[in-house]
Coordinates of C-alpha atoms in Angstrom, one line a residue:
X185 CA 39.2 -0.8 -128.6
X186 CA 39.0 2.7 -129.9
X187 CA 36.5 3.4 -127.1
X188 CA 38.9 2.1 -124.4
X189 CA 41.7 4.1 -125.8
X190 CA 39.6 7.2 -125.8
X191 CA 38.5 6.5 -122.2
X192 CA 42.2 6.0 -121.2
X193 CA 43.3 9.1 -122.8
X194 CA 40.5 11.0 -121.1
X195 CA 41.4 9.6 -117.7
X196 CA 45.1 10.5 -118.2
X197 CA 44.2 14.0 -119.3
X198 CA 41.9 14.4 -116.3
X199 CA 44.6 13.2 -113.9
X200 CA 47.1 15.5 -115.5
X201 CA 44.7 18.4 -115.2
X202 CA 44.2 17.6 -111.5
X203 CA 48.0 17.5 -110.8
X204 CA 48.4 20.7 -112.8
X205 CA 45.7 22.3 -110.6
X206 CA 47.7 21.5 -107.4
X207 CA 49.7 24.3 -105.8
X208 CA 53.3 24.4 -106.9
X209 CA 54.5 23.9 -103.4
X210 CA 52.5 20.8 -102.9
X211 CA 53.8 19.3 -106.1
X212 CA 57.4 20.0 -105.2
X213 CA 56.9 18.7 -101.7
X214 CA 55.5 15.4 -103.1
X215 CA 58.4 15.0 -105.4
X216 CA 60.8 15.8 -102.6
X217 CA 59.1 13.3 -100.3
X218 CA 59.5 10.6 -102.9
X219 CA 63.2 11.3 -103.3
X220 CA 63.7 11.5 -99.5
X221 CA 62.1 8.1 -99.1
X222 CA 64.4 6.6 -101.7
X223 CA 67.4 8.1 -100.0
X224 CA 66.4 6.8 -96.6
X225 CA 65.8 3.4 -98.1
X226 CA 69.2 3.4 -99.6
X227 CA 70.8 4.5 -96.4
X228 CA 69.0 1.7 -94.4
X229 CA 70.2 -0.9 -96.9
X230 CA 73.7 0.4 -96.8
X231 CA 73.8 0.4 -93.0
X232 CA 72.2 -3.1 -92.8
X233 CA 74.6 -4.7 -95.2
X234 CA 77.5 -5.1 -92.7
X235 CA 75.0 -6.6 -90.2
X236 CA 73.8 -9.2 -92.8
X237 CA 77.5 -10.0 -93.6
X238 CA 78.2 -10.4 -89.8
X239 CA 75.2 -12.6 -89.3
X240 CA 76.0 -14.8 -92.2
X241 CA 79.6 -15.2 -90.9
X242 CA 78.4 -15.9 -87.4
X243 CA 76.0 -18.6 -88.7
X244 CA 79.0 -20.4 -90.2
X245 CA 80.9 -20.4 -86.9
X246 CA 80.0 -23.1 -84.4
X247 CA 79.5 -22.3 -80.7
X248 CA 82.6 -24.4 -79.8
X249 CA 84.8 -22.0 -81.9
X250 CA 83.5 -18.8 -80.3
X251 CA 85.0 -17.9 -76.9
X252 CA 82.7 -16.6 -74.2
X253 CA 82.7 -13.0 -73.1
X254 CA 84.5 -14.0 -69.9
X255 CA 87.2 -15.8 -71.8
X256 CA 87.7 -12.7 -74.0
X257 CA 88.5 -10.6 -71.0
X258 CA 90.9 -13.1 -69.4
X259 CA 88.5 -14.9 -67.0
X260 CA 87.6 -18.6 -67.1
X261 CA 84.6 -19.5 -69.2
X262 CA 83.8 -22.4 -66.9
X263 CA 83.1 -22.7 -63.2
X264 CA 86.1 -22.3 -60.9
X265 CA 87.7 -25.7 -60.0
X266 CA 86.6 -27.1 -56.7
X267 CA 84.5 -24.0 -56.0
X268 CA 82.4 -23.8 -52.9
X269 CA 79.9 -20.9 -52.4
X270 CA 80.8 -18.4 -49.7
X271 CA 79.0 -19.0 -46.4
X272 CA 77.5 -16.4 -44.1
X273 CA 80.4 -16.6 -41.5
X274 CA 82.9 -16.2 -44.4
X275 CA 81.1 -13.1 -45.5
X276 CA 81.2 -11.7 -42.0
X277 CA 84.9 -12.6 -41.8
X278 CA 85.6 -10.8 -45.1
X279 CA 83.7 -7.7 -43.9
X280 CA 85.7 -7.5 -40.6
X281 CA 89.1 -8.2 -42.3
X282 CA 88.5 -5.7 -45.1
X283 CA 87.3 -3.0 -42.7
X284 CA 89.5 -3.3 -39.6
X285 CA 92.1 -6.0 -40.7
X286 CA 95.8 -5.3 -40.4
X287 CA 96.2 -4.2 -44.1
X288 CA 93.3 -1.7 -43.7
X289 CA 94.4 -0.3 -40.3
X290 CA 98.1 -0.2 -40.8
X291 CA 98.7 0.1 -44.5
X292 CA 95.9 1.5 -46.6
X293 CA 94.5 3.7 -43.8
X294 CA 97.8 5.5 -43.0
X295 CA 98.7 5.9 -46.6
X296 CA 95.3 7.5 -47.5
X297 CA 95.4 9.8 -44.5
X298 CA 99.1 10.7 -45.2
X299 CA 98.4 11.6 -48.8
X300 CA 95.4 13.7 -47.8
X301 CA 97.4 15.5 -45.2
X302 CA 100.3 16.2 -47.5
X303 CA 98.0 17.7 -50.1
X304 CA 95.8 19.3 -47.4
X305 CA 92.7 17.7 -48.9
X306 CA 90.1 18.5 -47.7
X307 CA 91.4 21.8 -46.5
X308 CA 88.9 21.9 -43.6
X309 CA 91.0 19.3 -41.8
X310 CA 94.3 21.1 -42.0
X311 CA 97.9 19.9 -42.8
X312 CA 98.7 18.7 -39.2
X313 CA 98.4 15.6 -37.0
X314 CA 94.9 16.5 -36.0
X315 CA 93.9 16.6 -39.7
X316 CA 95.7 13.2 -40.3
X317 CA 93.5 11.7 -37.5
X318 CA 90.3 13.1 -39.0
X319 CA 91.2 11.8 -42.5
X320 CA 92.0 8.4 -41.0
X321 CA 88.7 8.2 -39.2
X322 CA 86.8 9.5 -42.2
X323 CA 88.2 6.7 -44.3
X324 CA 87.0 4.1 -41.8
X325 CA 83.4 5.4 -42.1
X326 CA 83.1 5.1 -45.8
X327 CA 85.1 1.8 -46.0
X328 CA 82.8 0.2 -43.5
X329 CA 79.7 1.5 -45.3
X330 CA 80.9 0.3 -48.7
X331 CA 81.9 -3.2 -47.3
X332 CA 78.6 -3.6 -45.5
X333 CA 76.7 -2.8 -48.7
X334 CA 78.8 -5.2 -50.8
X335 CA 78.5 -8.0 -48.2
X336 CA 74.8 -7.7 -47.7
X337 CA 73.8 -7.2 -51.4
X338 CA 76.2 -10.0 -52.3
X339 CA 74.4 -12.3 -50.0
X340 CA 71.1 -11.5 -51.6
X341 CA 72.4 -11.7 -55.2
X342 CA 74.7 -14.7 -54.6
X343 CA 77.9 -12.8 -55.4
X344 CA 81.2 -14.1 -54.0
X345 CA 83.3 -11.2 -52.6
X346 CA 86.5 -13.3 -52.3
X347 CA 89.5 -13.1 -54.7
X348 CA 90.5 -16.3 -56.4
X349 CA 94.0 -16.5 -57.9
X350 CA 94.3 -16.9 -61.7
X351 CA 94.3 -20.6 -62.8
X352 CA 96.6 -19.5 -65.7
X353 CA 100.0 -18.9 -64.2
X354 CA 101.5 -17.1 -67.2
X355 CA 102.4 -13.5 -66.2
X356 CA 100.4 -11.7 -68.9
X357 CA 97.4 -13.9 -68.3
X358 CA 97.6 -13.1 -64.6
X359 CA 97.7 -9.4 -65.2
X360 CA 94.7 -9.6 -67.5
X361 CA 92.9 -11.7 -64.9
X362 CA 93.6 -9.1 -62.1
X363 CA 92.2 -6.3 -64.1
X364 CA 89.1 -8.2 -65.3
X365 CA 88.3 -9.6 -61.8
X366 CA 88.1 -6.1 -60.5
X367 CA 84.8 -5.8 -62.4
X368 CA 83.6 -9.4 -62.1
X369 CA 83.0 -12.0 -59.3
X370 CA 81.9 -15.6 -59.1
X371 CA 78.2 -16.4 -58.6
X372 CA 76.7 -19.3 -56.7
X373 CA 77.7 -21.6 -59.6
X374 CA 81.3 -20.6 -59.6
X375 CA 81.0 -18.7 -62.9
X376 CA 82.3 -15.1 -63.2
X377 CA 79.7 -12.4 -63.8
X378 CA 79.5 -8.6 -63.3
X379 CA 80.2 -7.7 -59.7
X380 CA 76.9 -5.8 -59.1
X381 CA 77.2 -5.8 -55.3
X382 CA 80.7 -4.4 -55.5
X383 CA 79.6 -1.6 -57.9
X384 CA 76.7 -0.8 -55.6
X385 CA 78.9 -0.7 -52.5
X386 CA 81.5 1.5 -54.3
X387 CA 79.1 4.0 -55.7
X388 CA 76.7 3.9 -52.8
X389 CA 79.2 4.6 -50.1
X390 CA 81.0 7.4 -52.0
X391 CA 77.8 9.3 -52.7
X392 CA 76.2 8.6 -49.3
X393 CA 79.2 9.8 -47.4
X394 CA 78.6 13.2 -48.9
X395 CA 76.2 13.7 -46.1
X396 CA 78.9 13.7 -43.4
X397 CA 82.0 14.8 -45.4
X398 CA 83.6 18.3 -45.4
X399 CA 81.8 20.8 -47.6
X400 CA 84.7 21.2 -50.0
X401 CA 84.4 17.5 -51.1
X402 CA 80.7 16.8 -50.5
X403 CA 79.6 17.0 -54.1
X404 CA 78.9 14.7 -57.0
X405 CA 82.2 15.5 -58.8
X406 CA 84.3 14.4 -55.8
X407 CA 82.0 11.4 -55.2
X408 CA 82.6 10.2 -58.8
X409 CA 86.3 10.7 -58.4
X410 CA 86.3 8.6 -55.2
X411 CA 84.4 5.9 -57.1
X412 CA 87.3 5.8 -59.6
X413 CA 89.8 5.6 -56.7
X414 CA 87.7 2.7 -55.3
X415 CA 88.1 0.8 -58.6
X416 CA 91.8 1.4 -58.7
X417 CA 92.1 0.4 -55.0
X418 CA 90.3 -2.9 -55.7
X419 CA 92.6 -3.5 -58.6
X420 CA 95.6 -2.9 -56.4
X421 CA 94.3 -5.2 -53.8
X422 CA 93.8 -8.0 -56.4
X423 CA 97.4 -7.4 -57.6
X424 CA 98.8 -7.7 -54.2
X425 CA 96.9 -11.0 -53.5
X426 CA 97.8 -12.4 -56.9
X427 CA 101.6 -11.6 -56.9
X428 CA 102.7 -11.2 -53.3
X429 CA 103.2 -14.9 -52.7
X430 CA 105.6 -15.1 -55.6
X431 CA 107.4 -11.9 -54.4
X432 CA 107.6 -13.3 -50.9
X433 CA 109.2 -16.5 -52.2
X434 CA 111.6 -14.7 -54.3
X435 CA 112.7 -12.2 -51.6
X436 CA 112.6 -14.4 -48.6
X437 CA 113.8 -17.7 -50.1
X438 CA 116.2 -19.6 -48.1
X439 CA 119.8 -19.6 -49.3

């Protein structure tokens, strides 16, 4: 026993002498590293605690109690009732109507050209009737490009480009539906999903049209702004389709 104690004391003394022989910087760095590891470990535990609490709470909630993502944003969480996938002829009809239909030629086109002429944007076209005509024609080029991209990519990806009125007829629910359906579209199964073809058509046509636009608006900043206008325009179109039948009945009802 005495021999073992003597050997242990000798080993401890040898270890102490080795540590004492280390440079002071190395010793302090080793101590700092240990403290740093402990601090990082505490931080990881602190940040993970809310995750563990959330997981445990989620485990106690059944799937029937949890609404789907589409339901959370005001869209049906199930396939649309009596849904039939869009056909090729229907896609072509949508493209023609959206590009050169009455609302495009006689409402949105003139309004867009008039606004650009009033603000003289782009300035290369000038604030006169000739500039109005150039702006009107320019709109047709990028509208047709974007619609063609959305229709073709939608056919490949199974995305329905038609608007379906809200099944919930409460006003607030319909407003939420209009906003959410701007960013979503039914797939082949009738369930809503992100409208990837619509995104591609909007972004693609606005950046591609920089190649033939006036120099003052042929840049990334103006293209990004036009993408935003495209989203707002789609939202306005959805609003019109959703609420115009009710407005028409209210305004033109027979007395």
